[in-house]
PDB file of N, CA and C in Angstrom:
ATOM      1  N   ARG R   1      77.357 139.341  24.321  1.00 78.00           N
ATOM      2  CA  ARG R   1      77.272 139.763  25.708  1.00 78.00           C
ATOM      3  C   ARG R   1      77.651 141.231  25.870  1.00 78.00           C
ATOM      4  N   TYR R   2      78.477 141.747  24.983  1.00 85.00           N
ATOM      5  CA  TYR R   2      78.895 143.139  25.107  1.00 85.00           C
ATOM      6  C   TYR R   2      77.709 144.086  24.958  1.00 85.00           C
ATOM      7  N   SER R   3      76.807 143.792  24.018  1.00 90.00           N
ATOM      8  CA  SER R   3      75.645 144.667  23.831  1.00 90.00           C
ATOM      9  C   SER R   3      74.723 144.626  25.043  1.00 90.00           C
ATOM     10  N   VAL R   4      74.612 143.471  25.700  1.00 85.00           N
ATOM     11  CA  VAL R   4      73.809 143.363  26.922  1.00 85.00           C
ATOM     12  C   VAL R   4      74.419 144.241  28.009  1.00 85.00           C
ATOM     13  N   LYS R   5      75.734 144.240  28.105  1.00 92.00           N
ATOM     14  CA  LYS R   5      76.419 145.062  29.099  1.00 92.00           C
ATOM     15  C   LYS R   5      76.126 146.542  28.857  1.00 92.00           C
ATOM     16  N   ILE R   6      76.144 146.964  27.621  1.00 94.00           N
ATOM     17  CA  ILE R   6      75.864 148.364  27.292  1.00 94.00           C
ATOM     18  C   ILE R   6      74.437 148.728  27.697  1.00 94.00           C
ATOM     19  N   VAL R   7      73.499 147.861  27.396  1.00 90.00           N
ATOM     20  CA  VAL R   7      72.101 148.115  27.760  1.00 90.00           C
ATOM     21  C   VAL R   7      71.954 148.182  29.274  1.00 90.00           C
ATOM     22  N   MET R   8      72.589 147.264  29.994  1.00 89.00           N
ATOM     23  CA  MET R   8      72.498 147.244  31.453  1.00 89.00           C
ATOM     24  C   MET R   8      73.096 148.521  32.065  1.00 89.00           C
ATOM     25  N   GLU R   9      74.201 148.993  31.519  1.00 94.00           N
ATOM     26  CA  GLU R   9      74.803 150.231  32.005  1.00 94.00           C
ATOM     27  C   GLU R   9      73.895 151.424  31.741  1.00 94.00           C
ATOM     28  N   ALA R  10      73.245 151.443  30.586  1.00 94.00           N
ATOM     29  CA  ALA R  10      72.326 152.536  30.265  1.00 94.00           C
ATOM     30  C   ALA R  10      71.114 152.513  31.194  1.00 94.00           C
ATOM     31  N   LEU R  11      70.574 151.335  31.454  1.00 92.00           N
ATOM     32  CA  LEU R  11      69.429 151.225  32.364  1.00 92.00           C
ATOM     33  C   LEU R  11      69.818 151.633  33.783  1.00 92.00           C
ATOM     34  N   ASP R  12      71.029 151.291  34.211  1.00 94.00           N
ATOM     35  CA  ASP R  12      71.466 151.697  35.543  1.00 94.00           C
ATOM     36  C   ASP R  12      71.615 153.213  35.623  1.00 94.00           C
ATOM     37  N   ALA R  13      72.144 153.828  34.591  1.00 96.00           N
ATOM     38  CA  ALA R  13      72.252 155.290  34.569  1.00 96.00           C
ATOM     39  C   ALA R  13      70.866 155.923  34.639  1.00 96.00           C
ATOM     40  N   LEU R  14      69.925 155.355  33.917  1.00 95.00           N
ATOM     41  CA  LEU R  14      68.553 155.846  33.967  1.00 95.00           C
ATOM     42  C   LEU R  14      67.967 155.666  35.360  1.00 95.00           C
ATOM     43  N   ASN R  15      68.213 154.527  35.994  1.00 95.00           N
ATOM     44  CA  ASN R  15      67.722 154.299  37.357  1.00 95.00           C
ATOM     45  C   ASN R  15      68.305 155.319  38.333  1.00 95.00           C
ATOM     46  N   ARG R  16      69.583 155.628  38.199  1.00 96.00           N
ATOM     47  CA  ARG R  16      70.203 156.638  39.078  1.00 96.00           C
ATOM     48  C   ARG R  16      69.504 157.980  38.920  1.00 96.00           C
ATOM     49  N   TYR R  17      69.222 158.365  37.680  1.00 97.00           N
ATOM     50  CA  TYR R  17      68.534 159.628  37.412  1.00 97.00           C
ATOM     51  C   TYR R  17      67.113 159.606  37.976  1.00 97.00           C
ATOM     52  N   ILE R  18      66.396 158.525  37.724  1.00 95.00           N
ATOM     53  CA  ILE R  18      65.015 158.386  38.178  1.00 95.00           C
ATOM     54  C   ILE R  18      64.930 158.516  39.696  1.00 95.00           C
ATOM     55  N   VAL R  19      65.793 157.813  40.398  1.00 96.00           N
ATOM     56  CA  VAL R  19      65.767 157.854  41.860  1.00 96.00           C
ATOM     57  C   VAL R  19      66.148 159.246  42.354  1.00 96.00           C
ATOM     58  N   ALA R  20      67.160 159.844  41.774  1.00 96.00           N
ATOM     59  CA  ALA R  20      67.591 161.181  42.193  1.00 96.00           C
ATOM     60  C   ALA R  20      66.494 162.219  42.014  1.00 96.00           C
ATOM     61  N   GLU R  21      65.686 162.067  40.970  1.00 96.00           N
ATOM     62  CA  GLU R  21      64.625 163.030  40.673  1.00 96.00           C
ATOM     63  C   GLU R  21      63.276 162.638  41.284  1.00 96.00           C
ATOM     64  N   GLY R  22      63.203 161.474  41.916  1.00 94.00           N
ATOM     65  CA  GLY R  22      61.944 161.037  42.526  1.00 94.00           C
ATOM     66  C   GLY R  22      60.881 160.625  41.517  1.00 94.00           C
ATOM     67  N   LEU R  23      61.304 160.232  40.344  1.00 95.00           N
ATOM     68  CA  LEU R  23      60.374 159.855  39.276  1.00 95.00           C
ATOM     69  C   LEU R  23      59.952 158.399  39.406  1.00 95.00           C
ATOM     70  N   PRO R  24      58.859 158.015  38.744  1.00 94.00           N
ATOM     71  CA  PRO R  24      58.476 156.602  38.712  1.00 94.00           C
ATOM     72  C   PRO R  24      59.565 155.773  38.040  1.00 94.00           C
ATOM     73  N   LEU R  25      59.710 154.559  38.488  1.00 94.00           N
ATOM     74  CA  LEU R  25      60.747 153.661  37.986  1.00 94.00           C
ATOM     75  C   LEU R  25      60.279 153.025  36.668  1.00 94.00           C
ATOM     76  N   HIS R  26      60.442 153.763  35.572  1.00 92.00           N
ATOM     77  CA  HIS R  26      59.997 153.270  34.272  1.00 92.00           C
ATOM     78  C   HIS R  26      60.755 152.038  33.810  1.00 92.00           C
ATOM     79  N   THR R  27      61.946 151.822  34.326  1.00 90.00           N
ATOM     80  CA  THR R  27      62.711 150.648  33.930  1.00 90.00           C
ATOM     81  C   THR R  27      62.062 149.357  34.411  1.00 90.00           C
ATOM     82  N   ILE R  28      61.102 149.454  35.311  1.00 90.00           N
ATOM     83  CA  ILE R  28      60.371 148.265  35.779  1.00 90.00           C
ATOM     84  C   ILE R  28      59.525 147.694  34.634  1.00 90.00           C
ATOM     85  N   LEU R  29      59.302 148.490  33.604  1.00 90.00           N
ATOM     86  CA  LEU R  29      58.493 148.063  32.460  1.00 90.00           C
ATOM     87  C   LEU R  29      59.319 147.361  31.386  1.00 90.00           C
ATOM     88  N   VAL R  30      60.632 147.325  31.541  1.00 87.00           N
ATOM     89  CA  VAL R  30      61.513 146.654  30.572  1.00 87.00           C
ATOM     90  C   VAL R  30      61.504 145.164  30.895  1.00 87.00           C
ATOM     91  N   VAL R  31      60.858 144.394  30.034  1.00 86.00           N
ATOM     92  CA  VAL R  31      60.659 142.965  30.299  1.00 86.00           C
ATOM     93  C   VAL R  31      61.322 142.103  29.233  1.00 86.00           C
ATOM     94  N   ASN R  32      61.436 140.830  29.532  1.00 82.00           N
ATOM     95  CA  ASN R  32      61.963 139.850  28.593  1.00 82.00           C
ATOM     96  C   ASN R  32      60.998 139.753  27.410  1.00 82.00           C
ATOM     97  N   SER R  33      61.505 139.891  26.201  1.00 83.00           N
ATOM     98  CA  SER R  33      60.620 139.892  25.028  1.00 83.00           C
ATOM     99  C   SER R  33      59.944 138.542  24.790  1.00 83.00           C
ATOM    100  N   ALA R  34      60.571 137.467  25.205  1.00 87.00           N
ATOM    101  CA  ALA R  34      59.995 136.135  24.982  1.00 87.00           C
ATOM    102  C   ALA R  34      58.865 135.834  25.968  1.00 87.00           C
ATOM    103  N   THR R  35      59.069 136.204  27.234  1.00 89.00           N
ATOM    104  CA  THR R  35      58.078 135.858  28.260  1.00 89.00           C
ATOM    105  C   THR R  35      57.172 137.019  28.647  1.00 89.00           C
ATOM    106  N   ARG R  36      57.569 138.245  28.268  1.00 88.00           N
ATOM    107  CA  ARG R  36      56.821 139.461  28.610  1.00 88.00           C
ATOM    108  C   ARG R  36      56.708 139.658  30.119  1.00 88.00           C
ATOM    109  N   THR R  37      57.706 139.159  30.856  1.00 87.00           N
ATOM    110  CA  THR R  37      57.735 139.308  32.306  1.00 87.00           C
ATOM    111  C   THR R  37      59.137 139.705  32.753  1.00 87.00           C
ATOM    112  N   LEU R  38      59.214 140.149  33.993  1.00 86.00           N
ATOM    113  CA  LEU R  38      60.507 140.388  34.616  1.00 86.00           C
ATOM    114  C   LEU R  38      60.953 139.122  35.315  1.00 86.00           C
ATOM    115  N   ARG R  39      62.183 138.758  35.148  1.00 88.00           N
ATOM    116  CA  ARG R  39      62.721 137.600  35.873  1.00 88.00           C
ATOM    117  C   ARG R  39      62.889 137.975  37.341  1.00 88.00           C
ATOM    118  N   ALA R  40      62.861 136.978  38.203  1.00 90.00           N
ATOM    119  CA  ALA R  40      63.020 137.203  39.641  1.00 90.00           C
ATOM    120  C   ALA R  40      64.338 137.912  39.937  1.00 90.00           C
ATOM    121  N   LYS R  41      65.386 137.541  39.219  1.00 91.00           N
ATOM    122  CA  LYS R  41      66.690 138.170  39.426  1.00 91.00           C
ATOM    123  C   LYS R  41      66.647 139.659  39.072  1.00 91.00           C
ATOM    124  N   ALA R  42      65.951 140.004  38.009  1.00 89.00           N
ATOM    125  CA  ALA R  42      65.827 141.407  37.605  1.00 89.00           C
ATOM    126  C   ALA R  42      65.046 142.198  38.650  1.00 89.00           C
ATOM    127  N   ILE R  43      63.988 141.597  39.177  1.00 91.00           N
ATOM    128  CA  ILE R  43      63.187 142.252  40.205  1.00 91.00           C
ATOM    129  C   ILE R  43      64.031 142.524  41.440  1.00 91.00           C
ATOM    130  N   GLU R  44      64.758 141.522  41.886  1.00 93.00           N
ATOM    131  CA  GLU R  44      65.622 141.699  43.059  1.00 93.00           C
ATOM    132  C   GLU R  44      66.692 142.755  42.798  1.00 93.00           C
ATOM    133  N   SER R  45      67.266 142.734  41.621  1.00 92.00           N
ATOM    134  CA  SER R  45      68.300 143.714  41.285  1.00 92.00           C
ATOM    135  C   SER R  45      67.756 145.133  41.335  1.00 92.00           C
ATOM    136  N   LEU R  46      66.577 145.351  40.755  1.00 93.00           N
ATOM    137  CA  LEU R  46      65.960 146.676  40.793  1.00 93.00           C
ATOM    138  C   LEU R  46      65.653 147.101  42.224  1.00 93.00           C
ATOM    139  N   TYR R  47      65.115 146.195  42.996  1.00 96.00           N
ATOM    140  CA  TYR R  47      64.749 146.486  44.388  1.00 96.00           C
ATOM    141  C   TYR R  47      65.986 146.911  45.185  1.00 96.00           C
ATOM    142  N   PHE R  48      67.028 146.098  45.141  1.00 96.00           N
ATOM    143  CA  PHE R  48      68.221 146.396  45.930  1.00 96.00           C
ATOM    144  C   PHE R  48      68.974 147.611  45.401  1.00 96.00           C
ATOM    145  N   ARG R  49      68.988 147.800  44.088  1.00 95.00           N
ATOM    146  CA  ARG R  49      69.670 148.973  43.516  1.00 95.00           C
ATOM    147  C   ARG R  49      68.947 150.252  43.907  1.00 95.00           C
ATOM    148  N   CYS R  50      67.615 150.246  43.845  1.00 95.00           N
ATOM    149  CA  CYS R  50      66.855 151.435  44.239  1.00 95.00           C
ATOM    150  C   CYS R  50      67.064 151.740  45.719  1.00 95.00           C
ATOM    151  N   ARG R  51      67.077 150.717  46.533  1.00 96.00           N
ATOM    152  CA  ARG R  51      67.323 150.913  47.963  1.00 96.00           C
ATOM    153  C   ARG R  51      68.719 151.491  48.186  1.00 96.00           C
ATOM    154  N   GLU R  52      69.692 150.954  47.449  1.00 96.00           N
ATOM    155  CA  GLU R  52      71.065 151.443  47.540  1.00 96.00           C
ATOM    156  C   GLU R  52      71.172 152.907  47.126  1.00 96.00           C
ATOM    157  N   LEU R  53      70.363 153.311  46.154  1.00 96.00           N
ATOM    158  CA  LEU R  53      70.386 154.682  45.658  1.00 96.00           C
ATOM    159  C   LEU R  53      69.578 155.642  46.518  1.00 96.00           C
ATOM    160  N   GLY R  54      68.862 155.114  47.514  1.00 95.00           N
ATOM    161  CA  GLY R  54      68.146 155.987  48.444  1.00 95.00           C
ATOM    162  C   GLY R  54      66.639 156.030  48.299  1.00 95.00           C
ATOM    163  N   ARG R  55      66.078 155.232  47.404  1.00 95.00           N
ATOM    164  CA  ARG R  55      64.630 155.210  47.266  1.00 95.00           C
ATOM    165  C   ARG R  55      64.028 154.367  48.381  1.00 95.00           C
ATOM    166  N   GLU R  56      62.904 154.827  48.937  1.00 95.00           N
ATOM    167  CA  GLU R  56      62.175 154.047  49.931  1.00 95.00           C
ATOM    168  C   GLU R  56      61.493 152.904  49.193  1.00 95.00           C
ATOM    169  N   VAL R  57      61.893 151.673  49.499  1.00 95.00           N
ATOM    170  CA  VAL R  57      61.364 150.518  48.780  1.00 95.00           C
ATOM    171  C   VAL R  57      60.424 149.672  49.622  1.00 95.00           C
ATOM    172  N   GLY R  58      60.483 149.836  50.950  1.00 96.00           N
ATOM    173  CA  GLY R  58      59.651 149.022  51.829  1.00 96.00           C
ATOM    174  C   GLY R  58      60.200 147.618  51.971  1.00 96.00           C
ATOM    175  N   PRO R  59      59.573 146.819  52.837  1.00 96.00           N
ATOM    176  CA  PRO R  59      60.093 145.481  53.116  1.00 96.00           C
ATOM    177  C   PRO R  59      59.660 144.400  52.128  1.00 96.00           C
ATOM    178  N   ASP R  60      58.645 144.675  51.313  1.00 95.00           N
ATOM    179  CA  ASP R  60      58.062 143.665  50.415  1.00 95.00           C
ATOM    180  C   ASP R  60      58.457 143.942  48.969  1.00 95.00           C
ATOM    181  N   VAL R  61      59.239 143.038  48.396  1.00 95.00           N
ATOM    182  CA  VAL R  61      59.712 143.210  47.015  1.00 95.00           C
ATOM    183  C   VAL R  61      58.547 143.265  46.034  1.00 95.00           C
ATOM    184  N   ASP R  62      57.581 142.372  46.180  1.00 93.00           N
ATOM    185  CA  ASP R  62      56.441 142.338  45.247  1.00 93.00           C
ATOM    186  C   ASP R  62      55.618 143.615  45.323  1.00 93.00           C
ATOM    187  N   ALA R  63      55.411 144.139  46.529  1.00 95.00           N
ATOM    188  CA  ALA R  63      54.666 145.389  46.689  1.00 95.00           C
ATOM    189  C   ALA R  63      55.417 146.549  46.042  1.00 95.00           C
ATOM    190  N   PHE R  64      56.734 146.547  46.182  1.00 95.00           N
ATOM    191  CA  PHE R  64      57.559 147.569  45.541  1.00 95.00           C
ATOM    192  C   PHE R  64      57.379 147.535  44.025  1.00 95.00           C
ATOM    193  N   VAL R  65      57.454 146.346  43.448  1.00 93.00           N
ATOM    194  CA  VAL R  65      57.312 146.199  41.998  1.00 93.00           C
ATOM    195  C   VAL R  65      55.944 146.683  41.536  1.00 93.00           C
ATOM    196  N   GLU R  66      54.901 146.280  42.216  1.00 94.00           N
ATOM    197  CA  GLU R  66      53.544 146.691  41.815  1.00 94.00           C
ATOM    198  C   GLU R  66      53.349 148.188  41.959  1.00 94.00           C
ATOM    199  N   ARG R  67      53.866 148.764  43.045  1.00 95.00           N
ATOM    200  CA  ARG R  67      53.747 150.209  43.252  1.00 95.00           C
ATOM    201  C   ARG R  67      54.473 150.975  42.143  1.00 95.00           C
ATOM    202  N   GLU R  68      55.694 150.551  41.828  1.00 94.00           N
ATOM    203  CA  GLU R  68      56.459 151.249  40.790  1.00 94.00           C
ATOM    204  C   GLU R  68      55.856 151.035  39.404  1.00 94.00           C
ATOM    205  N   ARG R  69      55.334 149.852  39.154  1.00 93.00           N
ATOM    206  CA  ARG R  69      54.673 149.590  37.867  1.00 93.00           C
ATOM    207  C   ARG R  69      53.461 150.507  37.710  1.00 93.00           C
ATOM    208  N   ALA R  70      52.674 150.628  38.747  1.00 96.00           N
ATOM    209  CA  ALA R  70      51.487 151.511  38.697  1.00 96.00           C
ATOM    210  C   ALA R  70      51.891 152.968  38.498  1.00 96.00           C
ATOM    211  N   ARG R  71      52.928 153.401  39.201  1.00 95.00           N
ATOM    212  CA  ARG R  71      53.416 154.782  39.042  1.00 95.00           C
ATOM    213  C   ARG R  71      53.913 155.032  37.627  1.00 95.00           C
ATOM    214  N   ALA R  72      54.647 154.071  37.074  1.00 94.00           N
ATOM    215  CA  ALA R  72      55.191 154.228  35.722  1.00 94.00           C
ATOM    216  C   ALA R  72      54.078 154.274  34.678  1.00 94.00           C
ATOM    217  N   LEU R  73      53.090 153.427  34.838  1.00 94.00           N
ATOM    218  CA  LEU R  73      51.997 153.381  33.863  1.00 94.00           C
ATOM    219  C   LEU R  73      51.060 154.584  33.994  1.00 94.00           C
ATOM    220  N   ALA R  74      51.035 155.207  35.153  1.00 94.00           N
ATOM    221  CA  ALA R  74      50.171 156.373  35.360  1.00 94.00           C
ATOM    222  C   ALA R  74      50.721 157.619  34.674  1.00 94.00           C
ATOM    223  N   ASN R  75      52.004 157.600  34.352  1.00 79.00           N
ATOM    224  CA  ASN R  75      52.627 158.779  33.726  1.00 79.00           C
ATOM    225  C   ASN R  75      52.701 158.644  32.245  1.00 79.00           C
TER     226      ASN R  75
END
């Protein structure tokens, strides 16, 4: 569990930087290796954390995820 904590802290630091710089949310592309998807909890966490950090996320979580995924893949 300690290594998971380290990874989560690193991803949060990256999210803080991404939001501060107005960059695409590349961390939205970090998925579970077994299922190749984001868990619902991870999606909600990203949505609320980005909102907390000042990013305009809109009212629809799914639309936010798709928009950020498209932005990340376009770069």
